[in-house]
mmCIF file of C-alpha atoms in Angstrom:
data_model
loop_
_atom_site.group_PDB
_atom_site.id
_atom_site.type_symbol
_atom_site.label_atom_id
_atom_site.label_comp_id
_atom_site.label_asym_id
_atom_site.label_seq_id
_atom_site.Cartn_x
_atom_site.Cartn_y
_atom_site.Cartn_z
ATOM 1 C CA UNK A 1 0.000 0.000 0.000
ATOM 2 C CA UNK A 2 1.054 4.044 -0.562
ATOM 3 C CA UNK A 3 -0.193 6.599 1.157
ATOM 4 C CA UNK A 4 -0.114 10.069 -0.140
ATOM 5 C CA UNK A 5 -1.355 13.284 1.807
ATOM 6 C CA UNK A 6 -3.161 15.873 0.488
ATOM 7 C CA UNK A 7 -1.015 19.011 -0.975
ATOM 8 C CA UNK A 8 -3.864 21.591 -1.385
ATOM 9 C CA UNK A 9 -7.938 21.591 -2.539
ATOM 10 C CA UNK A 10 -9.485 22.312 -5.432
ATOM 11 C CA UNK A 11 -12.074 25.396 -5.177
ATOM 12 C CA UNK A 12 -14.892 24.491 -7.505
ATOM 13 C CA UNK A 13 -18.112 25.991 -8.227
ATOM 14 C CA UNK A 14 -19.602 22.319 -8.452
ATOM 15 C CA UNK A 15 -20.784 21.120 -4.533
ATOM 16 C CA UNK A 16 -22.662 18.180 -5.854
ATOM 17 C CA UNK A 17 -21.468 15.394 -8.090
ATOM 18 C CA UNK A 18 -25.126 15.809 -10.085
ATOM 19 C CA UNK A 19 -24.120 19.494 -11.013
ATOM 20 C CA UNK A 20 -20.613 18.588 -13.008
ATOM 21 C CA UNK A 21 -21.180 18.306 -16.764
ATOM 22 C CA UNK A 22 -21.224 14.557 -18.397
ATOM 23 C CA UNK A 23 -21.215 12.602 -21.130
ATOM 24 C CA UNK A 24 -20.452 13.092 -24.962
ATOM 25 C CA UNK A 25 -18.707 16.157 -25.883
ATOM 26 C CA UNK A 26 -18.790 17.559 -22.156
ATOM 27 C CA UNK A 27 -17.180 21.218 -22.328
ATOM 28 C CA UNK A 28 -15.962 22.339 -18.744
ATOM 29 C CA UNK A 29 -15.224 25.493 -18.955
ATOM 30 C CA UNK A 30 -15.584 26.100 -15.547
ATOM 31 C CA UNK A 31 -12.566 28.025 -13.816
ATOM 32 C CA UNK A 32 -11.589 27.303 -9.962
ATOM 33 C CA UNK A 33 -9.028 27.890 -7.846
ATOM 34 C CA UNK A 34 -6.165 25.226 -6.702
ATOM 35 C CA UNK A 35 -5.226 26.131 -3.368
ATOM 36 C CA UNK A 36 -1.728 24.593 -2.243
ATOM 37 C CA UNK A 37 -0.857 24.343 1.426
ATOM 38 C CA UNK A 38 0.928 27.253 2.168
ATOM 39 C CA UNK A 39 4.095 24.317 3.597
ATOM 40 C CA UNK A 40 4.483 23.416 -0.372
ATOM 41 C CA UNK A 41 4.400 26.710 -1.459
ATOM 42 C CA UNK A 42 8.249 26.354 -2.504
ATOM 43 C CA UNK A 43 7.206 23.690 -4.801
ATOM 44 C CA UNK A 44 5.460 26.297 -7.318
ATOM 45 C CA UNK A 45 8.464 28.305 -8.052
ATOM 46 C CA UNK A 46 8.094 29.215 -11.866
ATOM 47 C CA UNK A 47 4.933 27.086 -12.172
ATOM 48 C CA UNK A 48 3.343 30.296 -14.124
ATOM 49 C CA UNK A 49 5.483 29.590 -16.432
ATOM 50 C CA UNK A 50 3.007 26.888 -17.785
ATOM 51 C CA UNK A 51 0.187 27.047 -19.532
ATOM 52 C CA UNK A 52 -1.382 23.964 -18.499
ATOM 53 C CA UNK A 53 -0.891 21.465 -16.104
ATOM 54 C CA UNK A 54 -1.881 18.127 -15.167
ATOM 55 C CA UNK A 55 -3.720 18.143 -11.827
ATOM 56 C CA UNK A 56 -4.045 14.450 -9.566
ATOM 57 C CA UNK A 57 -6.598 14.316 -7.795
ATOM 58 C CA UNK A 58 -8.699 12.099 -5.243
ATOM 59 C CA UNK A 59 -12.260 11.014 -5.697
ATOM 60 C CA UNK A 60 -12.912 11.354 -1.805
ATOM 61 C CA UNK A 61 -16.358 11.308 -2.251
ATOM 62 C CA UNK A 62 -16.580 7.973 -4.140
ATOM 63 C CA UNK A 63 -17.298 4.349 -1.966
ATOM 64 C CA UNK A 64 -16.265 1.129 -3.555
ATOM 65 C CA UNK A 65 -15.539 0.274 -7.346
ATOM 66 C CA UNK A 66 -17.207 -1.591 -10.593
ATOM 67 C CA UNK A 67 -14.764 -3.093 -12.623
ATOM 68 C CA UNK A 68 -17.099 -2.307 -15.668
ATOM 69 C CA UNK A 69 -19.553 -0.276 -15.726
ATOM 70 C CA UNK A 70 -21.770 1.762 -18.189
ATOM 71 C CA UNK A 71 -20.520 5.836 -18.529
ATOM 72 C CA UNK A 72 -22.873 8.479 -19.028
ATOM 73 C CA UNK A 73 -21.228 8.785 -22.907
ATOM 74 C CA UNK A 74 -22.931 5.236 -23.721
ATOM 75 C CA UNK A 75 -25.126 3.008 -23.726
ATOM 76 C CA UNK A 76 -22.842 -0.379 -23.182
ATOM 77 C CA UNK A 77 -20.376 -0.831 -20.758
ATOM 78 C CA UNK A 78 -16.689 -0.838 -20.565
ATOM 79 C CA UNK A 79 -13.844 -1.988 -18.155
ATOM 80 C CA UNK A 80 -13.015 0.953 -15.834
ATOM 81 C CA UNK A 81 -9.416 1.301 -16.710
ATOM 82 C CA UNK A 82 -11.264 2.222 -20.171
ATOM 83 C CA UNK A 83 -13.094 4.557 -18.269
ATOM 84 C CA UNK A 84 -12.833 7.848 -15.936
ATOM 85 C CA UNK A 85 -15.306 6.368 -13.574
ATOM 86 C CA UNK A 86 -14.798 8.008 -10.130
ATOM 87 C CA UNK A 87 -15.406 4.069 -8.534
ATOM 88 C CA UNK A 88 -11.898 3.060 -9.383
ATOM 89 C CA UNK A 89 -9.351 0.449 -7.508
ATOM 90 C CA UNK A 90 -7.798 3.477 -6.737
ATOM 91 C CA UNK A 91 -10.500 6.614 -6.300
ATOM 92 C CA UNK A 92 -7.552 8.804 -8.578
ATOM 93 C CA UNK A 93 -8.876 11.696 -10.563
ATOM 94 C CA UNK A 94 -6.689 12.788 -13.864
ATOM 95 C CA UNK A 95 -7.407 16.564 -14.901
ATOM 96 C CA UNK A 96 -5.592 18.609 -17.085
ATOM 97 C CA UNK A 97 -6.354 23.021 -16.900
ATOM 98 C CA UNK A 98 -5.489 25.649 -18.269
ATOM 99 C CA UNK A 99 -3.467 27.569 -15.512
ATOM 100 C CA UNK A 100 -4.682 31.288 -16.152
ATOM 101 C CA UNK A 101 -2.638 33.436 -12.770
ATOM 102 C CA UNK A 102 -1.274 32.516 -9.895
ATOM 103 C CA UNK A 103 -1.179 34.074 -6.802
ATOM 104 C CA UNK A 104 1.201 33.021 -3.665
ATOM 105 C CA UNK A 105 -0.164 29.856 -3.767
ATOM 106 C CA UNK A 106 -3.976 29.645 -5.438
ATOM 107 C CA UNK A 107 -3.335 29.001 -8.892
ATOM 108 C CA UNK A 108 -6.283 29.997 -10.615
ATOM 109 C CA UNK A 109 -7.290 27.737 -13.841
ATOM 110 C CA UNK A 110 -9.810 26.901 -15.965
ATOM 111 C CA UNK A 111 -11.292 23.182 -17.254
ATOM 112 C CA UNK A 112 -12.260 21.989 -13.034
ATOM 113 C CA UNK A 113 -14.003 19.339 -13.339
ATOM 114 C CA UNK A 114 -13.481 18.559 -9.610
ATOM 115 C CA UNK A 115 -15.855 18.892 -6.718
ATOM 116 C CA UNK A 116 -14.977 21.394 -4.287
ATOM 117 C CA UNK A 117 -13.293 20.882 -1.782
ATOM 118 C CA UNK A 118 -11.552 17.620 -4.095
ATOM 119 C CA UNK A 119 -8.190 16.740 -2.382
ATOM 120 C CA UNK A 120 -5.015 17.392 -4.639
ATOM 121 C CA UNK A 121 -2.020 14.935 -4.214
ATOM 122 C CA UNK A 122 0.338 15.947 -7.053
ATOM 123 C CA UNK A 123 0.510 18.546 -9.838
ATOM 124 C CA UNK A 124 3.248 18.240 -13.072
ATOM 125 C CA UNK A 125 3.456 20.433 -16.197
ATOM 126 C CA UNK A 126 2.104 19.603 -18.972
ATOM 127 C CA UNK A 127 4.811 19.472 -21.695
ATOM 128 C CA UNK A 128 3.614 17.764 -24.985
ATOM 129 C CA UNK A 129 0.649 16.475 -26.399
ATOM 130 C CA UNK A 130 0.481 13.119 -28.851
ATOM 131 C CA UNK A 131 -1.108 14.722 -31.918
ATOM 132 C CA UNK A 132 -4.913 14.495 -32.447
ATOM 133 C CA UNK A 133 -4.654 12.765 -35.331
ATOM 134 C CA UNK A 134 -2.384 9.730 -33.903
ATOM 135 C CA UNK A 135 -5.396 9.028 -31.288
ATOM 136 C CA UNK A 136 -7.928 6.812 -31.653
ATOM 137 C CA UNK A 137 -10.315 6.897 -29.010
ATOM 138 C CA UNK A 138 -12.315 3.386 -28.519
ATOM 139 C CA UNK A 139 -15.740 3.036 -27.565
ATOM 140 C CA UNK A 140 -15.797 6.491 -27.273
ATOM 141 C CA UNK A 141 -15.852 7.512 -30.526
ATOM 142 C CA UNK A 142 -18.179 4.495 -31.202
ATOM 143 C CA UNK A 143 -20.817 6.122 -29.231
ATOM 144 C CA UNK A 144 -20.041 9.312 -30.774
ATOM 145 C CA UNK A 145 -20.747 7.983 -34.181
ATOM 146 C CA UNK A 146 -23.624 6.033 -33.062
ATOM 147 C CA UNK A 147 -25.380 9.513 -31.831
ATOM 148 C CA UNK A 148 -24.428 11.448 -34.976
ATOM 149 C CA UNK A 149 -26.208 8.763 -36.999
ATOM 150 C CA UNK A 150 -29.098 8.077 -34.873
ATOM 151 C CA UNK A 151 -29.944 12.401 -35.167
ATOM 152 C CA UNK B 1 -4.015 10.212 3.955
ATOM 153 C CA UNK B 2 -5.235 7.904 1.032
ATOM 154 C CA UNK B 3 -3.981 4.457 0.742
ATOM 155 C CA UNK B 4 -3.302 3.209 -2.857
ATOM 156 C CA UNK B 5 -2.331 -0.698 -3.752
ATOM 157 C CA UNK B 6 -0.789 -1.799 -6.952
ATOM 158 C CA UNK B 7 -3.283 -2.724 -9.565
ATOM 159 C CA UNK B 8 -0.450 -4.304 -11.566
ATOM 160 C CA UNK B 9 3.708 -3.939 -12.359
ATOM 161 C CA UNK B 10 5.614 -1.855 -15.162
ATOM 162 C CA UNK B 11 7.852 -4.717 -17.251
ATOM 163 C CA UNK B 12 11.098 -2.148 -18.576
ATOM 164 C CA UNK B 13 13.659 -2.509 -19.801
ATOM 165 C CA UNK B 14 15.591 -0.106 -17.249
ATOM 166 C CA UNK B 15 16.677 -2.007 -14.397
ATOM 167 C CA UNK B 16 18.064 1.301 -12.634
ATOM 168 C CA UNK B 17 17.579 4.753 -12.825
ATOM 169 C CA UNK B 18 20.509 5.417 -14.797
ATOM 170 C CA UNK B 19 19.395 3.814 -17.551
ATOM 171 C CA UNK B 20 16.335 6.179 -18.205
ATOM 172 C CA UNK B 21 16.946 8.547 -20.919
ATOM 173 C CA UNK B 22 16.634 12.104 -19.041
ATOM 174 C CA UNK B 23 16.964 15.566 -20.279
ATOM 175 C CA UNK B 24 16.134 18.072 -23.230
ATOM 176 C CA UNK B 25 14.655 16.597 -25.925
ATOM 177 C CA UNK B 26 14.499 13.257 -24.491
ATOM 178 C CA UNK B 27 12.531 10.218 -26.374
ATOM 179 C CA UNK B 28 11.104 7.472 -24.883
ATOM 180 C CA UNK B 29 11.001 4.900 -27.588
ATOM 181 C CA UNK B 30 11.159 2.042 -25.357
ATOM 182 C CA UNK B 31 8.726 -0.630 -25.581
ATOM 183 C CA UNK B 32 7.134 -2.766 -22.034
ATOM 184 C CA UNK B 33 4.192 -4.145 -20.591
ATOM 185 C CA UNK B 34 1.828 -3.340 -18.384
ATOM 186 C CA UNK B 35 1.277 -6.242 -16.282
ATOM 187 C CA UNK B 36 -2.082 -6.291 -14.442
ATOM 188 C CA UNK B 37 -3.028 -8.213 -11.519
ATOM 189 C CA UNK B 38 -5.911 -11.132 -12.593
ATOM 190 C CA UNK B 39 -7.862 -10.108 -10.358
ATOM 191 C CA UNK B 40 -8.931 -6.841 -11.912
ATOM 192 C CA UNK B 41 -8.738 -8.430 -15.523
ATOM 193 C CA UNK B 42 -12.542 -7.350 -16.236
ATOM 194 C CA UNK B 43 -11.465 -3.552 -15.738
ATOM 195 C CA UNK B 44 -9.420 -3.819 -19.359
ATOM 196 C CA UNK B 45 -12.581 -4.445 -21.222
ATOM 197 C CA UNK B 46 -12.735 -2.326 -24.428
ATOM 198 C CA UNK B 47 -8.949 -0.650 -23.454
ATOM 199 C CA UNK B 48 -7.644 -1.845 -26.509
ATOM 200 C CA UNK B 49 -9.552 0.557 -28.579
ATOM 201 C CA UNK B 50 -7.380 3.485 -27.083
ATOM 202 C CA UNK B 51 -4.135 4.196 -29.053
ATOM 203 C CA UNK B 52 -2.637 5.772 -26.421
ATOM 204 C CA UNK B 53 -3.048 5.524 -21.939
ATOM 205 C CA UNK B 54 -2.386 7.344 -19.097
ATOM 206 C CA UNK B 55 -0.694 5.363 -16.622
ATOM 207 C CA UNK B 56 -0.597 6.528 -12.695
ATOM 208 C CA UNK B 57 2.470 4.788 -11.041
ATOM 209 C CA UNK B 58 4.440 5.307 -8.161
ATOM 210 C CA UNK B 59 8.103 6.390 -7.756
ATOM 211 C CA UNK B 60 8.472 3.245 -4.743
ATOM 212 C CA UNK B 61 12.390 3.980 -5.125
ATOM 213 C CA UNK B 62 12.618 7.430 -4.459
ATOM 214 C CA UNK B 63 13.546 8.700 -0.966
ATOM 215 C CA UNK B 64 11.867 12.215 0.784
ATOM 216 C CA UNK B 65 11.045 14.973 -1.312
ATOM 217 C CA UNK B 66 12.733 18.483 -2.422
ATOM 218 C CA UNK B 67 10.621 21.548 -3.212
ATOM 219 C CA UNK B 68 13.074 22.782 -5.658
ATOM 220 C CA UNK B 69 15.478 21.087 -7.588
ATOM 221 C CA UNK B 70 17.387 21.430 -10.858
ATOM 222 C CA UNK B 71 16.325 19.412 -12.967
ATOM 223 C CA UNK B 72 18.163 17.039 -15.881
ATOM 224 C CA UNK B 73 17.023 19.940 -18.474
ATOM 225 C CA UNK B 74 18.280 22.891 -16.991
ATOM 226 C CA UNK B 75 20.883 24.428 -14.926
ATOM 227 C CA UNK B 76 18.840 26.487 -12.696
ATOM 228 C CA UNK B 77 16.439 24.990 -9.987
ATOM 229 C CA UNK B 78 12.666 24.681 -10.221
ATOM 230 C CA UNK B 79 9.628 24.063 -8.131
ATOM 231 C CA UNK B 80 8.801 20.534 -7.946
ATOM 232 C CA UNK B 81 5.715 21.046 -9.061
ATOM 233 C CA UNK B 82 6.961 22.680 -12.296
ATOM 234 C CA UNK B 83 9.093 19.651 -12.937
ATOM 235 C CA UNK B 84 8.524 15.785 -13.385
ATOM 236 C CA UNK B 85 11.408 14.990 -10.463
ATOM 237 C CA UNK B 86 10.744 11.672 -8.736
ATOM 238 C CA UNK B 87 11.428 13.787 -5.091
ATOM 239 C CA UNK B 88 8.072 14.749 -5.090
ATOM 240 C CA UNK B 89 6.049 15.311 -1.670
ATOM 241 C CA UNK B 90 3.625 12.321 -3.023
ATOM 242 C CA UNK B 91 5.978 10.448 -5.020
ATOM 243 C CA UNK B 92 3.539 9.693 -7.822
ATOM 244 C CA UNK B 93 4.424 9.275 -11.910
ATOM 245 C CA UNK B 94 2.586 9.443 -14.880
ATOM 246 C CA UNK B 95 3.509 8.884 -18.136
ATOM 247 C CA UNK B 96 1.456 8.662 -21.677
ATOM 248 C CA UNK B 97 1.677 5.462 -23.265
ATOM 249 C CA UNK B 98 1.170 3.872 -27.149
ATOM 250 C CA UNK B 99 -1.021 0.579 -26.645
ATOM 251 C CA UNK B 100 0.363 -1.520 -29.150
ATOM 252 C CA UNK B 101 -1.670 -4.677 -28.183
ATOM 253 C CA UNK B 102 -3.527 -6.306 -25.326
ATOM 254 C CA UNK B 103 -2.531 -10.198 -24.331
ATOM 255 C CA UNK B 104 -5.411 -10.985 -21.468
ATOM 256 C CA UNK B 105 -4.114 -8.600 -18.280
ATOM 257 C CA UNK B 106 -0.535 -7.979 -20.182
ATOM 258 C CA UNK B 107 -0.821 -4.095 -22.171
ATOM 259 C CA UNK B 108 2.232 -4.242 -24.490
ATOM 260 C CA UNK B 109 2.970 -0.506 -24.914
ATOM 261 C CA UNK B 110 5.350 1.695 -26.151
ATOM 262 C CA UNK B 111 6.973 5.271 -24.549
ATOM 263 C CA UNK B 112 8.041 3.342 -20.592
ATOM 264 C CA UNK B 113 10.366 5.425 -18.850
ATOM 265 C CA UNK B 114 9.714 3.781 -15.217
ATOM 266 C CA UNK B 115 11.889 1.064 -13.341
ATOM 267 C CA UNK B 116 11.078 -2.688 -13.976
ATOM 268 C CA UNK B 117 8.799 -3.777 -11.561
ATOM 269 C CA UNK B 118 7.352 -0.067 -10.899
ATOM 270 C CA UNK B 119 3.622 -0.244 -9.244
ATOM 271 C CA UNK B 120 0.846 1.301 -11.135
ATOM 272 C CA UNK B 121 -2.349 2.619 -9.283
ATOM 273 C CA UNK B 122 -4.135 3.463 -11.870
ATOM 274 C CA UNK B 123 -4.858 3.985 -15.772
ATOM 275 C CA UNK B 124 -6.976 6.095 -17.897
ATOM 276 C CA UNK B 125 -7.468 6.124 -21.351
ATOM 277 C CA UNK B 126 -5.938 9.006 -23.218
ATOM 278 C CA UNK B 127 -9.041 11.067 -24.689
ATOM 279 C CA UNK B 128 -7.634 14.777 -26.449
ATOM 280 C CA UNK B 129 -5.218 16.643 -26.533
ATOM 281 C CA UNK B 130 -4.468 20.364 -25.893
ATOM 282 C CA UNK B 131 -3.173 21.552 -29.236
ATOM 283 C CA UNK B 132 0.335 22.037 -29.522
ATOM 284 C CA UNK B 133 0.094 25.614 -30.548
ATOM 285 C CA UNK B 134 -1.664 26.255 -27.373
ATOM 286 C CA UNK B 135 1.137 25.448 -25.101
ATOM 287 C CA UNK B 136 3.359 27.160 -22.935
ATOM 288 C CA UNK B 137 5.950 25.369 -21.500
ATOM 289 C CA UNK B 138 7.946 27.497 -19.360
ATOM 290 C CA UNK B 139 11.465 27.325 -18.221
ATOM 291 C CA UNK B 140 11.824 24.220 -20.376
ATOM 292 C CA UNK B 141 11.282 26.338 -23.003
ATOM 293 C CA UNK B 142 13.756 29.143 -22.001
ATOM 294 C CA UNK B 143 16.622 26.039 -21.392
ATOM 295 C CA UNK B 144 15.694 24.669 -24.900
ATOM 296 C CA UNK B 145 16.459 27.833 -26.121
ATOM 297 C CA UNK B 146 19.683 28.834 -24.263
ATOM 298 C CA UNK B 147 20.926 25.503 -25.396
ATOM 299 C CA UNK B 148 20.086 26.360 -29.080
ATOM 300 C CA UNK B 149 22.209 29.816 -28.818
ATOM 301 C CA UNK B 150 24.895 27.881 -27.108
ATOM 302 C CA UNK B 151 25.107 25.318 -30.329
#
């Protein structure tokens, strides 16, 4: 077993799970504030430097986990790993923002998808992206073509 | 605190640290395998339809933490949390990976640069990406360049 510690929270303007935006070609635009522990403050020297970053999270709000289960973005469902289901083997939330300012040490960014409150445990800069057209993107884009056709 | 287990190994081929390629411009063209545990086989369903993975893994052979260091890259220090150093205050990796083909609970992948036998807590498939003309990346950016004028 690991055990890591919270860093900071994640101010959010989502307080219940029901309010954050789901399934197929989900937007969050929402901006929020990530608010480091004043004891790792160190830790963001030249962070600002970035304009996004990849934020790891903790779904502390989540009990238990489905090994497959059926996403809001289908119909049919898929093995978790597959997935960004919060009931995971290990509750850990992936989110990448747009850092827009920082100051001391709230770093204020855009694209939460987080509840508030949501426990941070590690933050890294974002540094290169695999080219859009090298993904390919599973079930998702399955369902995605499955809705187009079905309009 | 939040208690993680190992949902599987990281099969490398870098059986120390010193073997990891490190530093401007690095590549990671090595090839491995995620190795899951059996018991969370069902979780993979559908995951080879992603071309490309997050994988959450944990540093298990790095020692305390440093909230600035000087990275491989650069000769000037950083804030951890503008860097990918393993001394982080929750020693926790990630690293995009190719899928190149799923054998039952073994991922064959492409892109390691962890340790042989490194835990993984988690993975995610890969979904978009931010474009590359959209980035800023900081004092990587700045050492990139003072490198170039140096040439």
């Amino acid at each position: 077993m690991f055990s890591f510690r919270a860093i900071g929270r994640v101010r959010s303007p989502y307080k219940a799970t029901a309010e954050i935006p789901k399934g197929l070609g989900t937007k969050h635009p929402a901006e929020g504030v990530l608010d480091i522990s004043p004891e790792f403050e160190a830790g963001l020297l030249d962070i600002e430097g970035f304009s996004h970053l990849f934020v790891i999270w903790v779904f502390d709000r989540s009990e238990g986990f489905e090994l497959t289960g059926t996403p809001p973005s289908d119909n049919r469902p898929h093995g978790v790993f597959a997935t960004r289901s919060p009931r995971r083997p290990n509750p850990i939330g992936l989110t990448v923002v747009e850092l827009l300012r920082r100051e001391g040490t709230q770093l204020y960014v855009r694209g939460v998808d987080m509840l508030d409150g949501t426990p941070i445990v590690d933050i890294k800069p974002y540094l290169s992206s695999v080219p859009q057209e090298s993904l390919r993107r599973g079930w998702l884009a399955d369902a995605e073509a499955r809705k187009t056709n079905t309009k």
